[in-house]
C-alpha atoms as a PDB file:
ATOM      1  CA  MET A   1       0.000   0.000   0.000  1.00  0.00           C
ATOM      2  CA  THR A   2       1.128   3.498  -0.733  1.00  0.00           C
ATOM      3  CA  THR A   3       1.612   6.117   1.982  1.00  0.00           C
ATOM      4  CA  VAL A   4       0.777   8.892  -0.511  1.00  0.00           C
ATOM      5  CA  LYS A   5      -2.766  10.244  -0.769  1.00  0.00           C
ATOM      6  CA  LEU A   6      -3.690  11.265  -4.299  1.00  0.00           C
ATOM      7  CA  SER A   7      -6.717  13.111  -5.695  1.00  0.00           C
ATOM      8  CA  ASN A   8      -9.020  11.143  -7.998  1.00  0.00           C
ATOM      9  CA  ARG A   9      -8.053  13.261 -11.027  1.00  0.00           C
ATOM     10  CA  LEU A  10      -4.371  12.416 -10.475  1.00  0.00           C
ATOM     11  CA  LYS A  11      -5.202   8.742  -9.827  1.00  0.00           C
ATOM     12  CA  GLN A  12      -6.868   8.719 -13.243  1.00  0.00           C
ATOM     13  CA  ALA A  13      -3.723  10.228 -14.770  1.00  0.00           C
ATOM     14  CA  VAL A  14      -1.683   7.422 -13.161  1.00  0.00           C
ATOM     15  CA  GLU A  15      -4.103   4.830 -14.635  1.00  0.00           C
ATOM     16  CA  PHE A  16      -3.148   6.126 -18.102  1.00  0.00           C
ATOM     17  CA  ILE A  17       0.623   5.647 -17.548  1.00  0.00           C
ATOM     18  CA  PRO A  18       2.042   2.533 -19.269  1.00  0.00           C
ATOM     19  CA  LYS A  19       3.157  -0.078 -16.729  1.00  0.00           C
ATOM     20  CA  GLY A  20       6.906  -0.038 -16.143  1.00  0.00           C
ATOM     21  CA  ALA A  21       7.452   3.395 -17.706  1.00  0.00           C
ATOM     22  CA  VAL A  22       9.888   6.083 -16.653  1.00  0.00           C
ATOM     23  CA  ILE A  23       7.878   9.300 -16.449  1.00  0.00           C
ATOM     24  CA  ALA A  24       8.359  13.032 -16.295  1.00  0.00           C
ATOM     25  CA  ASP A  25       5.765  14.780 -14.151  1.00  0.00           C
ATOM     26  CA  ILE A  26       5.877  18.429 -15.178  1.00  0.00           C
ATOM     27  CA  GLY A  27       4.599  20.892 -12.587  1.00  0.00           C
ATOM     28  CA  SER A  28       4.878  18.120 -10.028  1.00  0.00           C
ATOM     29  CA  ASP A  29       4.019  20.287  -6.996  1.00  0.00           C
ATOM     30  CA  HIS A  30       4.710  17.993  -3.998  1.00  0.00           C
ATOM     31  CA  ALA A  31       5.765  15.072  -6.263  1.00  0.00           C
ATOM     32  CA  TYR A  32       2.698  13.193  -5.020  1.00  0.00           C
ATOM     33  CA  LEU A  33       1.939  11.678  -8.427  1.00  0.00           C
ATOM     34  CA  PRO A  34       5.360  10.093  -9.128  1.00  0.00           C
ATOM     35  CA  CYS A  35       5.690   8.902  -5.508  1.00  0.00           C
ATOM     36  CA  TYR A  36       2.249   7.289  -5.638  1.00  0.00           C
ATOM     37  CA  ALA A  37       2.885   5.795  -9.086  1.00  0.00           C
ATOM     38  CA  TYR A  38       6.182   4.260  -7.933  1.00  0.00           C
ATOM     39  CA  GLU A  39       4.818   2.916  -4.634  1.00  0.00           C
ATOM     40  CA  MET A  40       1.851   1.354  -6.473  1.00  0.00           C
ATOM     41  CA  GLY A  41       4.179  -0.379  -8.946  1.00  0.00           C
ATOM     42  CA  TYR A  42       3.175   1.574 -12.067  1.00  0.00           C
ATOM     43  CA  ILE A  43       6.572   3.063 -12.889  1.00  0.00           C
ATOM     44  CA  LYS A  44      10.274   2.244 -12.718  1.00  0.00           C
ATOM     45  CA  GLY A  45      11.362   5.795 -12.091  1.00  0.00           C
ATOM     46  CA  ALA A  46      10.521   9.440 -12.584  1.00  0.00           C
ATOM     47  CA  VAL A  47      11.654  12.992 -13.039  1.00  0.00           C
ATOM     48  CA  ALA A  48       9.575  15.485 -11.043  1.00  0.00           C
ATOM     49  CA  GLY A  49       9.883  18.939 -12.596  1.00  0.00           C
ATOM     50  CA  GLU A  50       8.910  22.128 -10.788  1.00  0.00           C
ATOM     51  CA  ILE A  51       9.631  25.765 -11.629  1.00  0.00           C
ATOM     52  CA  THR A  52       8.620  27.407  -8.316  1.00  0.00           C
ATOM     53  CA  ASP A  53      10.821  27.364  -5.201  1.00  0.00           C
ATOM     54  CA  GLY A  54       8.154  26.361  -2.649  1.00  0.00           C
ATOM     55  CA  PRO A  55       6.730  23.350  -4.516  1.00  0.00           C
ATOM     56  CA  PHE A  56      10.258  22.341  -5.602  1.00  0.00           C
ATOM     57  CA  GLN A  57      11.355  22.173  -1.932  1.00  0.00           C
ATOM     58  CA  SER A  58       8.148  20.309  -1.011  1.00  0.00           C
ATOM     59  CA  ALA A  59       8.835  17.766  -3.767  1.00  0.00           C
ATOM     60  CA  LEU A  60      12.439  17.293  -2.567  1.00  0.00           C
ATOM     61  CA  ASN A  61      11.222  16.747   1.005  1.00  0.00           C
ATOM     62  CA  GLN A  62       8.486  14.319  -0.071  1.00  0.00           C
ATOM     63  CA  VAL A  63      10.877  12.169  -2.106  1.00  0.00           C
ATOM     64  CA  LYS A  64      13.504  12.238   0.666  1.00  0.00           C
ATOM     65  CA  ASN A  65      10.968  11.303   3.373  1.00  0.00           C
ATOM     66  CA  LEU A  66       9.824   8.298   1.337  1.00  0.00           C
ATOM     67  CA  GLU A  67      13.461   7.339   0.624  1.00  0.00           C
ATOM     68  CA  LEU A  68      12.827   7.417  -3.119  1.00  0.00           C
ATOM     69  CA  ASN A  69      15.802   9.603  -4.087  1.00  0.00           C
ATOM     70  CA  GLU A  70      17.290   6.861  -6.239  1.00  0.00           C
ATOM     71  CA  LYS A  71      14.033   6.385  -8.159  1.00  0.00           C
ATOM     72  CA  ILE A  72      12.623   9.920  -8.425  1.00  0.00           C
ATOM     73  CA  SER A  73      14.816  12.823  -9.480  1.00  0.00           C
ATOM     74  CA  VAL A  74      13.397  16.216  -8.439  1.00  0.00           C
ATOM     75  CA  ARG A  75      14.570  19.009 -10.746  1.00  0.00           C
ATOM     76  CA  LYS A  76      13.986  22.737 -10.882  1.00  0.00           C
ATOM     77  CA  GLY A  77      13.276  24.166 -14.311  1.00  0.00           C
ATOM     78  CA  ASP A  78      10.756  25.414 -16.835  1.00  0.00           C
ATOM     79  CA  GLY A  79       8.569  22.809 -18.537  1.00  0.00           C
ATOM     80  CA  LEU A  80      10.366  20.050 -20.401  1.00  0.00           C
ATOM     81  CA  GLU A  81      13.812  21.594 -19.927  1.00  0.00           C
ATOM     82  CA  VAL A  82      14.151  19.359 -16.829  1.00  0.00           C
ATOM     83  CA  ILE A  83      14.507  16.219 -18.981  1.00  0.00           C
ATOM     84  CA  SER A  84      17.037  15.034 -21.562  1.00  0.00           C
ATOM     85  CA  LYS A  85      16.087  13.485 -24.899  1.00  0.00           C
ATOM     86  CA  GLY A  86      15.345   9.777 -24.514  1.00  0.00           C
ATOM     87  CA  GLU A  87      15.309   9.908 -20.706  1.00  0.00           C
ATOM     88  CA  VAL A  88      11.597   9.176 -20.198  1.00  0.00           C
ATOM     89  CA  ASP A  89       8.871   7.135 -21.971  1.00  0.00           C
ATOM     90  CA  CYS A  90       5.876   9.110 -20.738  1.00  0.00           C
ATOM     91  CA  VAL A  91       5.219  12.764 -19.951  1.00  0.00           C
ATOM     92  CA  VAL A  92       2.489  13.752 -17.484  1.00  0.00           C
ATOM     93  CA  ILE A  93       1.265  17.359 -17.274  1.00  0.00           C
ATOM     94  CA  ALA A  94      -1.671  17.818 -14.897  1.00  0.00           C
ATOM     95  CA  GLY A  95      -3.508  20.636 -13.180  1.00  0.00           C
ATOM     96  CA  MET A  96      -2.861  23.505 -15.589  1.00  0.00           C
ATOM     97  CA  GLY A  97      -4.869  25.343 -18.214  1.00  0.00           C
ATOM     98  CA  GLY A  98      -4.952  23.874 -21.701  1.00  0.00           C
ATOM     99  CA  ALA A  99      -3.120  26.883 -23.188  1.00  0.00           C
ATOM    100  CA  LEU A 100      -0.230  26.472 -20.724  1.00  0.00           C
ATOM    101  CA  ILE A 101      -0.025  22.711 -21.352  1.00  0.00           C
ATOM    102  CA  THR A 102       0.185  23.243 -25.134  1.00  0.00           C
ATOM    103  CA  ASN A 103       2.796  25.960 -24.611  1.00  0.00           C
ATOM    104  CA  ILE A 104       4.959  23.597 -22.519  1.00  0.00           C
ATOM    105  CA  LEU A 105       4.638  20.856 -25.168  1.00  0.00           C
ATOM    106  CA  GLU A 106       5.353  23.231 -28.039  1.00  0.00           C
ATOM    107  CA  GLU A 107       8.413  24.801 -26.427  1.00  0.00           C
ATOM    108  CA  GLY A 108       9.774  21.406 -25.382  1.00  0.00           C
ATOM    109  CA  LYS A 109       8.938  19.471 -28.577  1.00  0.00           C
ATOM    110  CA  HIS A 110      12.596  18.609 -29.173  1.00  0.00           C
ATOM    111  CA  LYS A 111      12.640  16.827 -25.786  1.00  0.00           C
ATOM    112  CA  LEU A 112       9.808  14.449 -26.769  1.00  0.00           C
ATOM    113  CA  GLU A 113      12.066  12.174 -28.819  1.00  0.00           C
ATOM    114  CA  GLY A 114      11.664   8.676 -27.360  1.00  0.00           C
ATOM    115  CA  VAL A 115       8.474   9.614 -25.495  1.00  0.00           C
ATOM    116  CA  THR A 116       5.673   7.234 -26.491  1.00  0.00           C
ATOM    117  CA  ARG A 117       2.823   8.522 -24.326  1.00  0.00           C
ATOM    118  CA  LEU A 118       1.433  11.830 -23.113  1.00  0.00           C
ATOM    119  CA  VAL A 119      -0.975  12.018 -20.168  1.00  0.00           C
ATOM    120  CA  LEU A 120      -2.514  15.479 -19.964  1.00  0.00           C
ATOM    121  CA  GLN A 121      -5.041  16.884 -17.514  1.00  0.00           C
ATOM    122  CA  PRO A 122      -6.111  20.406 -18.471  1.00  0.00           C
ATOM    123  CA  ASN A 123      -8.240  22.234 -15.887  1.00  0.00           C
ATOM    124  CA  ILE A 124      -9.770  24.270 -18.734  1.00  0.00           C
ATOM    125  CA  GLY A 125      -9.268  24.495 -22.486  1.00  0.00           C
ATOM    126  CA  ALA A 126      -9.039  20.787 -23.387  1.00  0.00           C
ATOM    127  CA  ARG A 127      -9.831  21.750 -27.005  1.00  0.00           C
ATOM    128  CA  ASN A 128      -6.445  23.539 -27.222  1.00  0.00           C
ATOM    129  CA  VAL A 129      -4.717  20.355 -26.101  1.00  0.00           C
ATOM    130  CA  ARG A 130      -6.570  18.166 -28.620  1.00  0.00           C
ATOM    131  CA  LYS A 131      -5.651  20.587 -31.426  1.00  0.00           C
ATOM    132  CA  TRP A 132      -1.975  20.472 -30.447  1.00  0.00           C
ATOM    133  CA  LEU A 133      -2.022  16.663 -30.435  1.00  0.00           C
ATOM    134  CA  ILE A 134      -3.473  16.603 -33.966  1.00  0.00           C
ATOM    135  CA  ASN A 135      -0.975  19.160 -35.265  1.00  0.00           C
ATOM    136  CA  ASN A 136       1.933  17.161 -33.843  1.00  0.00           C
ATOM    137  CA  ASP A 137       0.949  13.613 -34.886  1.00  0.00           C
ATOM    138  CA  TRP A 138      -0.211  12.364 -31.491  1.00  0.00           C
ATOM    139  CA  GLU A 139      -3.260  10.115 -31.511  1.00  0.00           C
ATOM    140  CA  LEU A 140      -5.760  10.502 -28.687  1.00  0.00           C
ATOM    141  CA  LYS A 141      -6.221   6.988 -27.284  1.00  0.00           C
ATOM    142  CA  GLY A 142      -8.387   7.569 -24.240  1.00  0.00           C
ATOM    143  CA  GLU A 143     -10.207  10.209 -22.213  1.00  0.00           C
ATOM    144  CA  HIS A 144     -11.854  10.340 -18.824  1.00  0.00           C
ATOM    145  CA  ILE A 145     -14.084  12.981 -17.268  1.00  0.00           C
ATOM    146  CA  LEU A 146     -14.703  13.214 -13.539  1.00  0.00           C
ATOM    147  CA  GLU A 147     -15.954  15.602 -10.879  1.00  0.00           C
ATOM    148  CA  GLU A 148     -13.988  16.285  -7.730  1.00  0.00           C
ATOM    149  CA  ASP A 149     -14.525  18.973  -5.076  1.00  0.00           C
ATOM    150  CA  GLY A 150     -17.036  20.790  -7.249  1.00  0.00           C
ATOM    151  CA  HIS A 151     -14.778  20.934 -10.317  1.00  0.00           C
ATOM    152  CA  ILE A 152     -15.007  18.856 -13.494  1.00  0.00           C
ATOM    153  CA  TYR A 153     -11.758  17.565 -14.975  1.00  0.00           C
ATOM    154  CA  GLU A 154     -10.837  15.876 -18.254  1.00  0.00           C
ATOM    155  CA  VAL A 155      -7.832  13.552 -18.470  1.00  0.00           C
ATOM    156  CA  LEU A 156      -6.419  12.793 -21.935  1.00  0.00           C
ATOM    157  CA  MET A 157      -4.052  10.038 -23.043  1.00  0.00           C
ATOM    158  CA  ALA A 158      -2.225  10.094 -26.380  1.00  0.00           C
ATOM    159  CA  ASP A 159       0.306   7.903 -28.205  1.00  0.00           C
ATOM    160  CA  ARG A 160       2.150   8.531 -31.427  1.00  0.00           C
ATOM    161  CA  GLY A 161      -0.045   7.474 -34.338  1.00  0.00           C
ATOM    162  CA  ASN A 162      -2.798   8.679 -36.642  1.00  0.00           C
ATOM    163  CA  PRO A 163      -4.047  11.900 -35.017  1.00  0.00           C
ATOM    164  CA  MET A 164      -7.306  12.005 -36.986  1.00  0.00           C
ATOM    165  CA  SER A 165      -8.292   8.425 -36.116  1.00  0.00           C
ATOM    166  CA  PRO A 166     -10.623   9.128 -33.144  1.00  0.00           C
ATOM    167  CA  TYR A 167     -12.523  11.982 -34.804  1.00  0.00           C
ATOM    168  CA  GLY A 168     -14.077  10.433 -37.909  1.00  0.00           C
ATOM    169  CA  ASP A 169     -16.059  13.060 -39.795  1.00  0.00           C
ATOM    170  CA  ALA A 170     -16.897  15.096 -36.661  1.00  0.00           C
ATOM    171  CA  LEU A 171     -13.624  16.935 -36.028  1.00  0.00           C
ATOM    172  CA  GLU A 172     -14.946  20.192 -34.548  1.00  0.00           C
ATOM    173  CA  LYS A 173     -17.397  18.364 -32.299  1.00  0.00           C
ATOM    174  CA  GLY A 174     -14.640  15.999 -31.163  1.00  0.00           C
ATOM    175  CA  LEU A 175     -12.202  18.837 -30.443  1.00  0.00           C
ATOM    176  CA  LEU A 176     -14.745  20.612 -28.272  1.00  0.00           C
ATOM    177  CA  LEU A 177     -16.395  17.700 -26.470  1.00  0.00           C
ATOM    178  CA  GLY A 178     -13.819  14.921 -26.745  1.00  0.00           C
ATOM    179  CA  PRO A 179     -14.326  12.098 -29.261  1.00  0.00           C
ATOM    180  CA  PHE A 180     -14.371   9.354 -26.597  1.00  0.00           C
ATOM    181  CA  LEU A 181     -16.235  11.393 -23.986  1.00  0.00           C
ATOM    182  CA  ARG A 182     -19.082  12.297 -26.342  1.00  0.00           C
ATOM    183  CA  GLU A 183     -19.516   8.630 -27.249  1.00  0.00           C
ATOM    184  CA  GLU A 184     -19.576   7.531 -23.604  1.00  0.00           C
ATOM    185  CA  LYS A 185     -21.712  10.508 -22.506  1.00  0.00           C
ATOM    186  CA  ASN A 186     -21.611   9.779 -18.776  1.00  0.00           C
ATOM    187  CA  GLU A 187     -23.405  11.806 -16.080  1.00  0.00           C
ATOM    188  CA  THR A 188     -20.438  14.113 -15.461  1.00  0.00           C
ATOM    189  CA  PHE A 189     -20.112  14.849 -19.179  1.00  0.00           C
ATOM    190  CA  ILE A 190     -23.823  15.729 -19.411  1.00  0.00           C
ATOM    191  CA  LYS A 191     -23.602  17.928 -16.298  1.00  0.00           C
ATOM    192  CA  LYS A 192     -20.598  19.822 -17.693  1.00  0.00           C
ATOM    193  CA  TRP A 193     -22.135  20.498 -21.087  1.00  0.00           C
ATOM    194  CA  ILE A 194     -25.578  21.472 -19.751  1.00  0.00           C
ATOM    195  CA  HIS A 195     -23.750  24.092 -17.698  1.00  0.00           C
ATOM    196  CA  GLU A 196     -21.668  25.189 -20.716  1.00  0.00           C
ATOM    197  CA  GLU A 197     -24.792  25.391 -22.864  1.00  0.00           C
ATOM    198  CA  SER A 198     -26.473  27.904 -20.523  1.00  0.00           C
ATOM    199  CA  HIS A 199     -23.176  29.799 -20.130  1.00  0.00           C
ATOM    200  CA  LEU A 200     -22.831  30.203 -23.908  1.00  0.00           C
ATOM    201  CA  GLU A 201     -26.474  31.237 -24.263  1.00  0.00           C
ATOM    202  CA  ARG A 202     -25.906  34.046 -21.736  1.00  0.00           C
ATOM    203  CA  ILE A 203     -22.767  35.330 -23.475  1.00  0.00           C
ATOM    204  CA  ILE A 204     -24.422  35.264 -26.918  1.00  0.00           C
ATOM    205  CA  LYS A 205     -27.347  37.315 -25.537  1.00  0.00           C
ATOM    206  CA  GLN A 206     -24.888  39.836 -24.070  1.00  0.00           C
ATOM    207  CA  LEU A 207     -23.048  40.087 -27.391  1.00  0.00           C
ATOM    208  CA  GLU A 208     -26.326  40.700 -29.211  1.00  0.00           C
ATOM    209  CA  LYS A 209     -26.990  43.669 -26.931  1.00  0.00           C
ATOM    210  CA  SER A 210     -23.511  45.127 -27.443  1.00  0.00           C
ATOM    211  CA  THR A 211     -22.068  46.920 -30.484  1.00  0.00           C
ATOM    212  CA  LEU A 212     -21.491  44.150 -33.016  1.00  0.00           C
ATOM    213  CA  THR A 213     -17.916  44.854 -34.083  1.00  0.00           C
ATOM    214  CA  GLN A 214     -16.187  42.505 -36.522  1.00  0.00           C
ATOM    215  CA  GLU A 215     -14.490  40.819 -33.578  1.00  0.00           C
ATOM    216  CA  ASN A 216     -17.779  40.397 -31.673  1.00  0.00           C
ATOM    217  CA  LEU A 217     -19.503  38.971 -34.759  1.00  0.00           C
ATOM    218  CA  LYS A 218     -16.695  36.433 -35.188  1.00  0.00           C
ATOM    219  CA  ARG A 219     -16.856  35.481 -31.502  1.00  0.00           C
ATOM    220  CA  LYS A 220     -20.656  35.175 -31.658  1.00  0.00           C
ATOM    221  CA  GLY A 221     -20.424  32.919 -34.726  1.00  0.00           C
ATOM    222  CA  GLU A 222     -17.896  30.632 -33.025  1.00  0.00           C
ATOM    223  CA  MET A 223     -20.033  30.396 -29.900  1.00  0.00           C
ATOM    224  CA  GLU A 224     -23.163  29.630 -31.908  1.00  0.00           C
ATOM    225  CA  GLN A 225     -21.274  26.807 -33.623  1.00  0.00           C
ATOM    226  CA  ASP A 226     -20.180  25.430 -30.234  1.00  0.00           C
ATOM    227  CA  LEU A 227     -23.751  25.717 -28.944  1.00  0.00           C
ATOM    228  CA  LYS A 228     -25.002  23.752 -31.967  1.00  0.00           C
ATOM    229  CA  SER A 229     -22.404  20.999 -31.325  1.00  0.00           C
ATOM    230  CA  ILE A 230     -23.355  20.788 -27.640  1.00  0.00           C
ATOM    231  CA  ARG A 231     -27.082  20.581 -28.379  1.00  0.00           C
ATOM    232  CA  GLU A 232     -26.588  17.869 -31.006  1.00  0.00           C
ATOM    233  CA  VAL A 233     -24.660  15.715 -28.532  1.00  0.00           C
ATOM    234  CA  LEU A 234     -26.933  16.355 -25.543  1.00  0.00           C
END
């Protein structure tokens, strides 16, 4: 049994890690995820990357207290700069916005040589992440949606492959809602998109009352398209 307590969203991220992998956990905070994954027998080793002093020290202390220094290397640095090419099989980035996750992946693309799996948990903006995966030849292989402490999270898993494979002829719908999630359509998924539907309706009404500049018209059109996709799936 592990001595590390992990949130359900991070447990789901661990479930998506290939057994026996060496991982990089970027933005590792207290290094809970790699410590848990090692103690539960998922991984052989890990790099825990953290850019901020406080969490970096917390991660060092956590790894030291569990006597995992030889298995988990805690490193201070920005994004994927903490790893060398070919050092890890799997990269985990959890608990950030989708735009930040894609930025980390884009800036560290040259470090992904030898990496066969990405496990990504955007707090918001999962569409950005799915777009990046398509543009960089990563195939979405699995998704999970869950609610924890009043927040809804999506966890994505991708391997190198055919990036268009999961989307069929419904690319825009899949980017927004998740190709696997919209097929499964569980209670959490429905709850999220009912909320998003009413949120979009409110914003569109506000835009209609405001001066319809070119930018506002474009934004309104995009939101109406999203609303149509949500309604078709719900």
